[in-house]
Structure formats: C-alpha cells, structure tokens
Amino acid sequence: MNNSFVRKIDWLTVILYFLLVFIGWVNIYSSSITDNTGASVFDFSQFYGKQLTFIGLSTIFIVLILAIDAKFYQRFSGIIYLISIASLAGIFIFGKTIAGQTAWYDFGFFSIQPGEFAKTATALALAEYLSDSQTNIKYRKYQLKAFLIIGAPIFFILLQPDPGSAMVFLAFIFVMYREGLPSTYLWAGLGLIILFVSTLIFGALWVCVAVFLFITLYYLWRKRKKKMVSVLPLITLLIITAIVSSSVRFTFDNVFKQHHRDRINLWLKLEHDPNRLSEIRRSIGYNTYQSESAISSGGFSGKGFLQGTRTKGGFVPEQHTDYIFSTVGEEWGFVGSTIVILLFIFLLLRLLFLSERQKSKFSRVYGYSVAAILFFHFTINIGMVIGLLPTVGIPLPFFSYGGSGLWAFTLLLFVFIKLDANQINEWEDLHEFHH
C-alpha cells in the first residue's frame, strides 16, 4: 500500500472499528477473569487472552484485505460465493457438532464457522448481480435470481440448525429495496410478522374480525370521500389474512421446536401456567432474566470496571459471547451503554454516507449490505439481551468473543473500506489526467 492510498482510507470508520473492538475486549476481560488481582492480560488459556490473539490476527487480516486489488472482490465475487456455499454444504460431512448445531470446522487449536463468512460472500455476489447493467430488480425474473442468491446460504444454515444466523440474511431485502425492489415485499413481510404475533396473542378469529372491520371502515371512508376503490384487493387481503392466521397455530405447534416455542411464549407472555412458566425461566429464559437483572443493577453510572457482582458471580451464562452487552450495562451503567450504542449508530451512519457517495454501483450495493448486516446483528443482539426480542443467539459485532465472528465482521467491513478508498483514488487519478 502506497502513501497515496493510505490517505484515501476512511480513518473515521477504522477508528470506530478499533474503538468497538477495544471496548469489546475490555468487557470480555471483565466477564471472563476469575481473579482480578495479578492476572495477566496475556493469559492465553483464558477467553480474554484468546481474544487478544484473534484481534492480533485481525490486524494482519486487515493489512491483507487492503493490500489486495479492489477489482479482485468484484471480479471473483461469483467464485467466492460458490466456495462459501460449498463450505456450508461440506460442514455436514466434515463439520463438528457443538450444542446440537453442526456449524463449525474443527482444526484442533481453533474452529471456523463458515456461516459467518457467508455474509460477506453473499454481499459480494448480490452486489455483482445487482450492479450488472442487464439486471433490473423491478422485474420478477431478476428478483427471483436475487432471492436465490440470498436463499442458498439460508437453506444450509437452517439445516445446521441455526435460525438466528439464517435470519440475518433477510437484511439483504433492505439492500434490494434501496436498488428498486418494490415496497410490496417489505409491507408483505411486515404484515406477515404482525399477523403471526397477533394471532398467537389474540387468536385467528379475533385477528380476522379486526381485519374485516378495518377493511370495511376503509371502504366506507373511500366511498364517503367519493374516491375510487377496488373491492377485489380488499377481499383478497381478507382471504390471505384468514389463511395465514388459520395456519399460524398449526405451524407454531408442529413446525417450531419446543425451545423455539418456549422463547416466543416467554417473549410474548403467552404462558400462564405458573409451573411451566417457572420451568421456562429456569431453562430457556434463564439467560435473558439474568442479563436483564445484571443491566438493571448497573443503574445510571454502573458499578465500575471489574466490580459487577453478577458478572463476577457468573450469573449470566455465555456472558462473554452473545450476552456481552450485559457486562457493559452492569459495570458501566446507562452512561456506558449509551456510549456503546452511539458508537454503533455513528458507524452505521458513516457506512450509509460512504455508500451513497460511491460512484460504482457494485461498491454502493456492497456498502449498503455491510450496513444492513451490522444493523441486524446490533439491533437483534441488544434487543435480545435487554428482553425486547426473543433469544436467537447471534453475536454483537466486534464485541462478542470468538475468532470466526471477529474475523468475518472485519472482512465484511474492510473490504468496503478498500472499495471506498480505491474509488477515491481512481477519481483523483482521472481528475489529474484531465488536467
């Protein structure tokens, strides 16, 4: 990398990245250290020591990503995607099963989770497809191909089974919407989620009655205003509502697994049997309950670094991974939690700004993909930890312990930083040429 290119790198994004990684490591240290007197930060038998190794390797990884020609990522995006899909398929032959999920390749001294890297591969493949001059996402045949690109990794990740990680790939729908996908898909998706939740809470009959009343009132309002109104779409909406609502309970009871049902029951407060509710809280809901307790005990300014009693007592299981934000809440309180959230928001806003200024459609689509994936992870993880969303088990970017997660998010982000710096470099070279 020459000095000219280094100056083109968006250092604000790089600084935000390293700030989040550093704060994440500090909280991993706090959540995993057993004796805070005289413990070495370089104890590689502990989670915080291993995470230091992962961070060090990530730094080397960053240099390699930035050293590769930016055109490589677009030119070989299809091959990268196919290799990623092959790695997801091969895991069922050569992979390792941990906690009921076949999601890792075990190399002895470390494990790799290909599903994490599949997000970058899918982002590259989708960016290449949407940036093709012949692709018009407004037409269904092009929409189908785009959905297939997104759907292939979802299929294999669901087989692991890891529905939480698979759900993150739905973030690409927002990227497609930015590039011209009809808003009907977003409204349909939102409508299905509302129907599903409403039916579980109120029942299919009352949901259908509510929709019927809404349609009737809408029809009468349009007639009163003497505006044209087509009856067929309204009837179609009512029929679809009836079909979907009628199938929700069957799907929930027969397709969802028991632990998925327990998580949703706890989230929506659908379980009223005190004995069953107590059992769920001791099992599926235990992590969330302890996490909420740890965060609420932190108060406004927190208990202080290494002073979290629930963190020190190991009350929150897997606190160094998916529930790392609970350490922030207990030891740094509302103030620290707000700072972390603001750092993530600044990073997301910066990525959106950089994406909009891209002159290459490939770079723009990829940039929006990065922002969408990080937004999904950030929102779902923190929502899960504070009890606003059901537990789905996905890491907090740059924070949660683990090599695969940190390396995958680093790859995802710094490929875009490379693309952004390269387009500035090319624009300035062209400008100098014309003068």
CSV table of C-alpha atoms in Angstrom, one decimal:
chain,number,residue,atom,x,y,z
A,1,MET,CA,0.0,0.0,0.0
A,2,ASN,CA,1.4,3.4,-1.0
A,3,ASN,CA,1.1,6.6,1.0
A,4,SER,CA,-1.4,8.0,-1.5
A,5,PHE,CA,-3.8,5.0,-1.0
A,6,VAL,CA,-3.4,5.2,2.8
A,7,ARG,CA,-4.5,8.8,2.8
A,8,LYS,CA,-7.7,7.8,0.9
A,9,ILE,CA,-8.7,5.3,3.6
A,10,ASP,CA,-11.7,6.5,5.7
A,11,TRP,CA,-9.9,6.6,9.0
A,12,LEU,CA,-13.0,7.6,10.9
A,13,THR,CA,-14.6,4.2,10.1
A,14,VAL,CA,-11.3,2.5,11.0
A,15,ILE,CA,-11.1,4.4,14.4
A,16,LEU,CA,-14.7,3.4,15.2
A,17,TYR,CA,-13.9,-0.2,14.4
A,18,PHE,CA,-10.9,-0.3,16.7
A,19,LEU,CA,-12.8,1.5,19.5
A,20,LEU,CA,-15.6,-1.1,19.4
A,21,VAL,CA,-13.1,-3.9,19.3
A,22,PHE,CA,-11.1,-2.5,22.2
A,23,ILE,CA,-14.2,-1.8,24.4
A,24,GLY,CA,-15.5,-5.3,23.5
A,25,TRP,CA,-12.2,-6.8,24.7
A,26,VAL,CA,-12.3,-4.9,27.9
A,27,ASN,CA,-15.7,-6.3,28.7
A,28,ILE,CA,-14.6,-9.8,27.6
A,29,TYR,CA,-11.7,-9.5,30.1
A,30,SER,CA,-14.1,-8.4,32.9
A,31,SER,CA,-16.6,-11.1,32.2
A,32,SER,CA,-14.1,-14.0,32.0
A,33,ILE,CA,-11.4,-13.1,34.6
A,34,THR,CA,-11.8,-15.1,37.8
A,35,ASP,CA,-9.3,-13.3,40.0
A,36,ASN,CA,-8.7,-9.6,39.3
A,37,THR,CA,-5.6,-9.4,41.4
A,38,GLY,CA,-2.4,-10.1,39.5
A,39,ALA,CA,-4.0,-11.8,36.5
A,40,SER,CA,-2.0,-11.3,33.2
A,41,VAL,CA,-3.9,-10.0,30.2
A,42,PHE,CA,-1.7,-12.3,28.1
A,43,ASP,CA,-3.0,-15.5,29.8
A,44,PHE,CA,-3.9,-17.3,26.5
A,45,SER,CA,-5.7,-20.0,28.4
A,46,GLN,CA,-8.5,-17.5,29.2
A,47,PHE,CA,-11.1,-16.1,26.9
A,48,TYR,CA,-9.6,-12.6,27.1
A,49,GLY,CA,-6.2,-13.9,26.2
A,50,LYS,CA,-7.5,-15.9,23.2
A,51,GLN,CA,-9.5,-12.8,22.1
A,52,LEU,CA,-6.2,-10.8,22.1
A,53,THR,CA,-4.8,-13.4,19.6
A,54,PHE,CA,-7.9,-13.1,17.4
A,55,ILE,CA,-7.6,-9.3,17.5
A,56,GLY,CA,-3.9,-9.5,16.5
A,57,LEU,CA,-4.7,-11.8,13.6
A,58,SER,CA,-7.5,-9.5,12.6
A,59,THR,CA,-4.9,-6.7,12.3
A,60,ILE,CA,-2.8,-8.8,9.9
A,61,PHE,CA,-6.1,-9.7,8.2
A,62,ILE,CA,-6.9,-6.0,7.6
A,63,VAL,CA,-3.5,-5.4,6.0
A,64,LEU,CA,-4.0,-8.3,3.6
A,65,ILE,CA,-7.6,-7.1,2.7
A,66,LEU,CA,-6.3,-3.6,2.0
A,67,ALA,CA,-3.3,-4.9,0.0
A,68,ILE,CA,-5.5,-6.9,-2.5
A,69,ASP,CA,-6.5,-5.1,-5.6
A,70,ALA,CA,-10.1,-3.7,-5.1
A,71,LYS,CA,-11.1,-5.1,-8.5
A,72,PHE,CA,-10.4,-8.6,-7.2
A,73,TYR,CA,-13.5,-8.5,-5.0
A,74,GLN,CA,-15.9,-7.8,-7.9
A,75,ARG,CA,-14.1,-9.9,-10.5
A,76,PHE,CA,-14.1,-13.1,-8.3
A,77,SER,CA,-17.3,-12.4,-6.3
A,78,GLY,CA,-19.0,-15.4,-8.0
A,79,ILE,CA,-16.2,-17.8,-7.2
A,80,ILE,CA,-16.0,-16.5,-3.6
A,81,TYR,CA,-19.8,-17.1,-3.3
A,82,LEU,CA,-19.6,-20.7,-4.7
A,83,ILE,CA,-16.7,-21.5,-2.4
A,84,SER,CA,-18.7,-20.2,0.5
A,85,ILE,CA,-21.8,-22.3,-0.4
A,86,ALA,CA,-19.5,-25.4,-0.8
A,87,SER,CA,-18.1,-24.7,2.7
A,88,LEU,CA,-21.6,-24.6,4.1
A,89,ALA,CA,-22.6,-27.8,2.4
A,90,GLY,CA,-19.3,-29.6,3.3
A,91,ILE,CA,-19.9,-28.9,7.0
A,92,PHE,CA,-22.4,-31.7,7.2
A,93,ILE,CA,-19.6,-34.1,6.1
A,94,PHE,CA,-16.5,-32.7,7.8
A,95,GLY,CA,-18.0,-30.4,10.4
A,96,LYS,CA,-18.2,-30.5,14.2
A,97,THR,CA,-21.4,-30.5,16.2
A,98,ILE,CA,-21.5,-28.3,19.2
A,99,ALA,CA,-24.6,-27.8,21.4
A,100,GLY,CA,-26.8,-29.6,18.7
A,101,GLN,CA,-25.5,-27.4,15.9
A,102,THR,CA,-23.3,-28.6,13.1
A,103,ALA,CA,-21.8,-25.2,12.3
A,104,TRP,CA,-18.0,-25.4,12.7
A,105,TYR,CA,-14.9,-26.9,11.1
A,106,ASP,CA,-12.6,-28.0,13.9
A,107,PHE,CA,-8.9,-27.6,13.2
A,108,GLY,CA,-7.8,-28.6,16.7
A,109,PHE,CA,-6.5,-25.4,18.1
A,110,PHE,CA,-9.3,-23.3,16.7
A,111,SER,CA,-12.7,-23.6,14.9
A,112,ILE,CA,-14.1,-21.8,11.9
A,113,GLN,CA,-17.8,-21.1,11.4
A,114,PRO,CA,-18.4,-20.7,7.7
A,115,GLY,CA,-21.8,-19.2,8.2
A,116,GLU,CA,-20.2,-16.0,9.5
A,117,PHE,CA,-18.1,-15.6,6.3
A,118,ALA,CA,-21.0,-16.5,4.1
A,119,LYS,CA,-22.5,-13.0,4.8
A,120,THR,CA,-19.5,-11.3,3.1
A,121,ALA,CA,-19.6,-13.8,0.2
A,122,THR,CA,-23.4,-13.2,-0.3
A,123,ALA,CA,-22.9,-9.4,-0.1
A,124,LEU,CA,-20.3,-9.6,-2.9
A,125,ALA,CA,-22.4,-11.9,-5.1
A,126,LEU,CA,-25.5,-9.8,-4.6
A,127,ALA,CA,-23.6,-6.6,-5.3
A,128,GLU,CA,-22.1,-8.1,-8.5
A,129,TYR,CA,-25.6,-9.3,-9.7
A,130,LEU,CA,-27.4,-6.0,-8.9
A,131,SER,CA,-24.7,-3.9,-10.5
A,132,ASP,CA,-25.0,-5.8,-13.8
A,133,SER,CA,-26.4,-3.4,-16.4
A,134,GLN,CA,-28.8,-6.1,-17.5
A,135,THR,CA,-30.3,-6.6,-14.0
A,136,ASN,CA,-33.5,-4.7,-13.3
A,137,ILE,CA,-34.7,-5.6,-9.8
A,138,LYS,CA,-38.1,-4.2,-10.6
A,139,TYR,CA,-38.9,-7.3,-12.7
A,140,ARG,CA,-39.8,-10.6,-11.1
A,141,LYS,CA,-37.3,-12.8,-13.0
A,142,TYR,CA,-34.4,-10.7,-11.7
A,143,GLN,CA,-36.0,-10.6,-8.2
A,144,LEU,CA,-36.1,-14.4,-8.2
A,145,LYS,CA,-32.4,-14.7,-9.0
A,146,ALA,CA,-31.5,-12.2,-6.3
A,147,PHE,CA,-33.7,-14.2,-3.8
A,148,LEU,CA,-31.9,-17.4,-4.8
A,149,ILE,CA,-28.5,-15.8,-4.1
A,150,ILE,CA,-29.8,-14.9,-0.6
A,151,GLY,CA,-31.7,-18.1,-0.1
A,152,ALA,CA,-28.9,-20.7,-0.7
A,153,PRO,CA,-26.9,-19.8,2.4
A,154,ILE,CA,-30.1,-19.5,4.4
A,155,PHE,CA,-31.1,-23.1,3.4
A,156,PHE,CA,-27.8,-24.6,4.6
A,157,ILE,CA,-27.6,-22.6,7.8
A,158,LEU,CA,-31.2,-23.6,8.7
A,159,LEU,CA,-30.1,-27.2,8.3
A,160,GLN,CA,-27.4,-26.8,10.9
A,161,PRO,CA,-29.8,-25.7,12.6
A,162,ASP,CA,-29.1,-22.0,13.3
A,163,PRO,CA,-32.2,-20.0,12.6
A,164,GLY,CA,-30.7,-16.9,14.3
A,165,SER,CA,-27.8,-16.6,11.8
A,166,ALA,CA,-30.1,-17.5,8.9
A,167,MET,CA,-32.4,-14.6,9.8
A,168,VAL,CA,-29.6,-12.1,9.4
A,169,PHE,CA,-29.6,-12.8,5.7
A,170,LEU,CA,-33.0,-11.1,5.5
A,171,ALA,CA,-31.1,-7.8,5.9
A,172,PHE,CA,-30.3,-8.1,2.2
A,173,ILE,CA,-34.0,-7.4,1.4
A,174,PHE,CA,-33.4,-3.7,2.5
A,175,VAL,CA,-30.4,-3.5,0.2
A,176,MET,CA,-32.6,-4.7,-2.7
A,177,TYR,CA,-35.3,-2.2,-1.7
A,178,ARG,CA,-32.7,0.6,-2.0
A,179,GLU,CA,-31.9,-0.6,-5.5
A,180,GLY,CA,-35.5,-0.7,-6.7
A,181,LEU,CA,-37.2,-3.7,-5.2
A,182,PRO,CA,-41.0,-2.9,-5.0
A,183,SER,CA,-42.0,-1.9,-1.4
A,184,THR,CA,-44.8,-4.6,-1.6
A,185,TYR,CA,-42.2,-7.1,-0.3
A,186,LEU,CA,-41.4,-5.0,2.7
A,187,TRP,CA,-45.1,-4.4,3.5
A,188,ALA,CA,-45.9,-8.1,3.0
A,189,GLY,CA,-43.1,-9.2,5.2
A,190,LEU,CA,-44.1,-6.7,8.0
A,191,GLY,CA,-47.7,-7.8,7.6
A,192,LEU,CA,-46.9,-11.5,8.0
A,193,ILE,CA,-44.9,-10.8,11.2
A,194,ILE,CA,-47.8,-8.7,12.6
A,195,LEU,CA,-50.3,-11.4,11.6
A,196,PHE,CA,-48.1,-14.1,13.2
A,197,VAL,CA,-47.6,-12.3,16.5
A,198,SER,CA,-51.2,-11.0,16.7
A,199,THR,CA,-52.7,-14.5,16.0
A,200,LEU,CA,-50.6,-16.0,18.8
A,201,ILE,CA,-51.7,-13.3,21.2
A,202,PHE,CA,-55.4,-12.9,20.3
A,203,GLY,CA,-56.3,-15.9,18.2
A,204,ALA,CA,-57.1,-16.3,14.5
A,205,LEU,CA,-60.8,-15.5,14.9
A,206,TRP,CA,-60.3,-12.1,16.5
A,207,VAL,CA,-57.5,-11.2,14.1
A,208,CYS,CA,-59.8,-11.9,11.1
A,209,VAL,CA,-62.6,-9.9,12.7
A,210,ALA,CA,-60.2,-6.9,13.2
A,211,VAL,CA,-59.0,-7.0,9.6
A,212,PHE,CA,-62.6,-7.3,8.4
A,213,LEU,CA,-63.6,-4.2,10.4
A,214,PHE,CA,-60.6,-2.3,9.2
A,215,ILE,CA,-61.3,-3.2,5.5
A,216,THR,CA,-65.0,-2.2,5.9
A,217,LEU,CA,-64.2,1.1,7.5
A,218,TYR,CA,-61.6,1.8,4.8
A,219,TYR,CA,-64.1,1.0,2.1
A,220,LEU,CA,-66.8,3.2,3.7
A,221,TRP,CA,-64.3,6.1,4.1
A,222,ARG,CA,-63.2,5.9,0.5
A,223,LYS,CA,-66.9,5.9,-0.7
A,224,ARG,CA,-67.7,8.9,1.5
A,225,LYS,CA,-64.8,10.8,0.0
A,226,LYS,CA,-66.1,9.7,-3.4
A,227,LYS,CA,-62.8,8.1,-4.3
A,228,MET,CA,-62.4,5.1,-6.5
A,229,VAL,CA,-62.0,1.9,-4.5
A,230,SER,CA,-61.5,-1.6,-5.9
A,231,VAL,CA,-63.2,-4.4,-3.9
A,232,LEU,CA,-61.1,-7.3,-5.2
A,233,PRO,CA,-57.8,-6.4,-3.5
A,234,LEU,CA,-59.7,-5.9,-0.2
A,235,ILE,CA,-61.3,-9.3,-0.5
A,236,THR,CA,-58.0,-10.8,-1.4
A,237,LEU,CA,-56.4,-9.3,1.7
A,238,LEU,CA,-59.1,-10.7,3.9
A,239,ILE,CA,-58.8,-14.2,2.4
A,240,ILE,CA,-55.0,-14.1,2.8
A,241,THR,CA,-55.4,-13.0,6.4
A,242,ALA,CA,-57.8,-15.8,7.1
A,243,ILE,CA,-55.5,-18.4,5.5
A,244,VAL,CA,-52.3,-17.2,7.3
A,245,SER,CA,-54.0,-16.7,10.7
A,246,SER,CA,-55.5,-20.2,10.5
A,247,SER,CA,-52.1,-21.8,9.8
A,248,VAL,CA,-50.2,-19.9,12.5
A,249,ARG,CA,-51.2,-22.2,15.4
A,250,PHE,CA,-50.5,-25.3,13.4
A,251,THR,CA,-47.1,-24.0,12.3
A,252,PHE,CA,-46.3,-22.9,15.8
A,253,ASP,CA,-47.2,-26.2,17.4
A,254,ASN,CA,-45.9,-28.6,14.8
A,255,VAL,CA,-43.1,-26.9,12.9
A,256,PHE,CA,-41.4,-24.9,15.6
A,257,LYS,CA,-39.2,-26.9,18.0
A,258,GLN,CA,-40.1,-26.8,21.7
A,259,HIS,CA,-37.2,-24.4,22.7
A,260,HIS,CA,-38.4,-22.0,20.0
A,261,ARG,CA,-41.9,-22.1,21.3
A,262,ASP,CA,-40.7,-21.6,24.8
A,263,ARG,CA,-38.7,-18.5,23.8
A,264,ILE,CA,-41.6,-17.0,21.9
A,265,ASN,CA,-44.1,-17.8,24.8
A,266,LEU,CA,-41.8,-16.1,27.2
A,267,TRP,CA,-41.3,-13.1,25.0
A,268,LEU,CA,-45.0,-12.6,24.3
A,269,LYS,CA,-46.0,-13.6,27.8
A,270,LEU,CA,-48.2,-16.4,26.4
A,271,GLU,CA,-47.5,-18.9,29.1
A,272,HIS,CA,-49.9,-18.6,32.1
A,273,ASP,CA,-49.3,-21.9,33.8
A,274,PRO,CA,-47.1,-20.8,36.8
A,275,ASN,CA,-45.2,-24.1,37.0
A,276,ARG,CA,-44.5,-24.2,33.3
A,277,LEU,CA,-43.5,-20.5,33.3
A,278,SER,CA,-41.1,-21.2,36.2
A,279,GLU,CA,-39.6,-24.1,34.3
A,280,ILE,CA,-39.1,-21.9,31.2
A,281,ARG,CA,-37.4,-19.2,33.2
A,282,ARG,CA,-35.0,-21.7,34.7
A,283,SER,CA,-34.1,-23.1,31.3
A,284,ILE,CA,-34.7,-21.1,28.1
A,285,GLY,CA,-35.4,-17.8,29.7
A,286,TYR,CA,-32.6,-18.0,32.4
A,287,ASN,CA,-30.0,-16.2,30.3
A,288,THR,CA,-32.3,-13.3,29.4
A,289,TYR,CA,-33.6,-13.0,33.0
A,290,GLN,CA,-30.1,-12.8,34.4
A,291,SER,CA,-29.0,-10.5,31.7
A,292,GLU,CA,-31.8,-8.1,32.4
A,293,SER,CA,-31.0,-8.3,36.1
A,294,ALA,CA,-27.3,-7.5,35.5
A,295,ILE,CA,-28.1,-4.5,33.3
A,296,SER,CA,-30.7,-3.1,35.7
A,297,SER,CA,-28.4,-3.4,38.7
A,298,GLY,CA,-25.8,-1.2,36.9
A,299,GLY,CA,-28.0,1.9,37.3
A,300,PHE,CA,-27.0,5.2,35.8
A,301,SER,CA,-23.2,5.1,36.0
A,302,GLY,CA,-22.6,1.4,36.7
A,303,LYS,CA,-20.7,-0.5,39.4
A,304,GLY,CA,-17.3,0.1,37.9
A,305,PHE,CA,-14.7,-1.9,36.0
A,306,LEU,CA,-14.4,-5.4,37.5
A,307,GLN,CA,-17.0,-4.6,40.1
A,308,GLY,CA,-20.0,-6.2,38.6
A,309,THR,CA,-21.3,-8.7,41.2
A,310,ARG,CA,-23.4,-10.6,38.7
A,311,THR,CA,-20.6,-10.6,36.2
A,312,LYS,CA,-18.1,-11.8,38.8
A,313,GLY,CA,-20.5,-14.3,40.1
A,314,GLY,CA,-21.0,-15.9,36.7
A,315,PHE,CA,-24.8,-15.4,36.9
A,316,VAL,CA,-25.2,-14.8,33.1
A,317,PRO,CA,-24.3,-17.8,31.0
A,318,GLU,CA,-22.2,-17.2,27.9
A,319,GLN,CA,-21.7,-13.6,29.0
A,320,HIS,CA,-18.5,-13.3,27.1
A,321,THR,CA,-20.3,-14.1,23.8
A,322,ASP,CA,-23.9,-13.3,22.9
A,323,TYR,CA,-24.6,-11.6,26.2
A,324,ILE,CA,-21.5,-9.4,26.4
A,325,PHE,CA,-23.6,-6.3,26.5
A,326,SER,CA,-24.9,-7.2,29.9
A,327,THR,CA,-21.4,-6.7,31.2
A,328,VAL,CA,-21.4,-3.2,29.8
A,329,GLY,CA,-24.8,-2.5,31.4
A,330,GLU,CA,-23.8,-3.7,34.9
A,331,GLU,CA,-20.3,-2.2,35.1
A,332,TRP,CA,-20.7,0.9,33.0
A,333,GLY,CA,-24.4,1.6,33.6
A,334,PHE,CA,-26.7,3.7,31.4
A,335,VAL,CA,-23.9,6.1,30.5
A,336,GLY,CA,-21.6,3.3,29.2
A,337,SER,CA,-24.4,1.5,27.4
A,338,THR,CA,-25.4,4.7,25.7
A,339,ILE,CA,-21.8,5.4,24.6
A,340,VAL,CA,-21.5,1.9,23.1
A,341,ILE,CA,-24.9,2.3,21.3
A,342,LEU,CA,-23.9,5.7,19.9
A,343,LEU,CA,-20.6,4.3,18.6
A,344,PHE,CA,-22.5,1.6,16.7
A,345,ILE,CA,-25.0,4.2,15.4
A,346,PHE,CA,-22.2,6.5,14.2
A,347,LEU,CA,-20.5,3.6,12.4
A,348,LEU,CA,-23.8,2.7,10.7
A,349,LEU,CA,-24.5,6.3,9.7
A,350,ARG,CA,-20.9,6.6,8.4
A,351,LEU,CA,-21.3,3.5,6.3
A,352,LEU,CA,-24.6,4.8,4.8
A,353,PHE,CA,-22.8,8.1,4.0
A,354,LEU,CA,-19.9,6.3,2.3
A,355,SER,CA,-22.3,4.0,0.4
A,356,GLU,CA,-24.2,7.0,-1.0
A,357,ARG,CA,-21.0,8.6,-2.3
A,358,GLN,CA,-19.8,5.5,-4.2
A,359,LYS,CA,-19.6,6.1,-8.0
A,360,SER,CA,-19.6,2.3,-8.6
A,361,LYS,CA,-22.9,0.6,-8.2
A,362,PHE,CA,-21.1,-2.6,-7.0
A,363,SER,CA,-19.4,-0.7,-4.2
A,364,ARG,CA,-22.7,1.1,-3.2
A,365,VAL,CA,-24.7,-2.1,-3.0
A,366,TYR,CA,-21.9,-3.8,-1.1
A,367,GLY,CA,-21.7,-0.9,1.3
A,368,TYR,CA,-25.4,-1.0,2.0
A,369,SER,CA,-25.1,-4.7,2.6
A,370,VAL,CA,-22.4,-4.1,5.2
A,371,ALA,CA,-24.6,-1.5,7.0
A,372,ALA,CA,-27.7,-3.8,6.8
A,373,ILE,CA,-25.9,-6.8,8.3
A,374,LEU,CA,-24.3,-4.9,11.1
A,375,PHE,CA,-27.6,-3.2,11.8
A,376,PHE,CA,-29.4,-6.5,12.1
A,377,HIS,CA,-26.8,-8.0,14.4
A,378,PHE,CA,-26.6,-4.9,16.6
A,379,THR,CA,-30.4,-4.5,16.9
A,380,ILE,CA,-31.3,-8.1,17.5
A,381,ASN,CA,-28.4,-8.8,19.9
A,382,ILE,CA,-29.1,-5.8,22.1
A,383,GLY,CA,-32.8,-6.3,21.9
A,384,MET,CA,-32.3,-9.9,22.9
A,385,VAL,CA,-30.1,-9.0,25.9
A,386,ILE,CA,-32.5,-6.5,27.3
A,387,GLY,CA,-35.5,-8.7,26.8
A,388,LEU,CA,-37.2,-6.7,24.0
A,389,LEU,CA,-36.7,-9.6,21.5
A,390,PRO,CA,-36.7,-13.4,21.9
A,391,THR,CA,-33.3,-15.1,22.3
A,392,VAL,CA,-31.9,-16.1,18.9
A,393,GLY,CA,-28.2,-16.4,19.6
A,394,ILE,CA,-26.3,-14.1,17.3
A,395,PRO,CA,-23.1,-12.1,18.4
A,396,LEU,CA,-22.7,-8.4,18.9
A,397,PRO,CA,-20.3,-7.3,16.1
A,398,PHE,CA,-16.7,-6.6,17.2
A,399,PHE,CA,-17.7,-7.2,20.8
A,400,SER,CA,-18.6,-10.8,21.3
A,401,TYR,CA,-15.8,-13.4,22.0
A,402,GLY,CA,-14.8,-15.6,19.1
A,403,GLY,CA,-12.4,-15.7,16.2
A,404,SER,CA,-14.9,-16.5,13.4
A,405,GLY,CA,-17.2,-13.7,14.3
A,406,LEU,CA,-14.5,-11.1,14.7
A,407,TRP,CA,-12.6,-12.1,11.5
A,408,ALA,CA,-15.9,-12.3,9.5
A,409,PHE,CA,-17.0,-8.8,10.6
A,410,THR,CA,-13.5,-7.5,10.0
A,411,LEU,CA,-13.6,-9.0,6.5
A,412,LEU,CA,-17.0,-7.6,5.8
A,413,LEU,CA,-16.2,-4.1,6.9
A,414,PHE,CA,-12.7,-3.7,5.5
A,415,VAL,CA,-13.5,-5.0,2.0
A,416,PHE,CA,-15.8,-2.0,1.8
A,417,ILE,CA,-13.2,0.4,3.2
A,418,LYS,CA,-10.9,-0.9,0.5
A,419,LEU,CA,-13.5,-0.3,-2.2
A,420,ASP,CA,-14.3,3.2,-0.9
A,421,ALA,CA,-10.6,4.2,-0.8
A,422,ASN,CA,-10.0,2.8,-4.3
A,423,GLN,CA,-12.8,4.7,-5.9
A,424,ILE,CA,-11.5,8.0,-4.4
A,425,ASN,CA,-8.0,7.1,-5.7
A,426,GLU,CA,-9.4,6.3,-9.2
A,427,TRP,CA,-11.4,9.6,-9.2
A,428,GLU,CA,-8.4,11.7,-8.3
A,429,ASP,CA,-6.2,9.9,-10.9
A,430,LEU,CA,-8.8,10.6,-13.5
A,431,HIS,CA,-9.1,14.2,-12.4
A,432,GLU,CA,-5.4,14.7,-12.6
A,433,PHE,CA,-5.4,13.1,-16.1
A,434,HIS,CA,-7.9,15.6,-17.4
A,435,HIS,CA,-5.9,18.5,-16.1
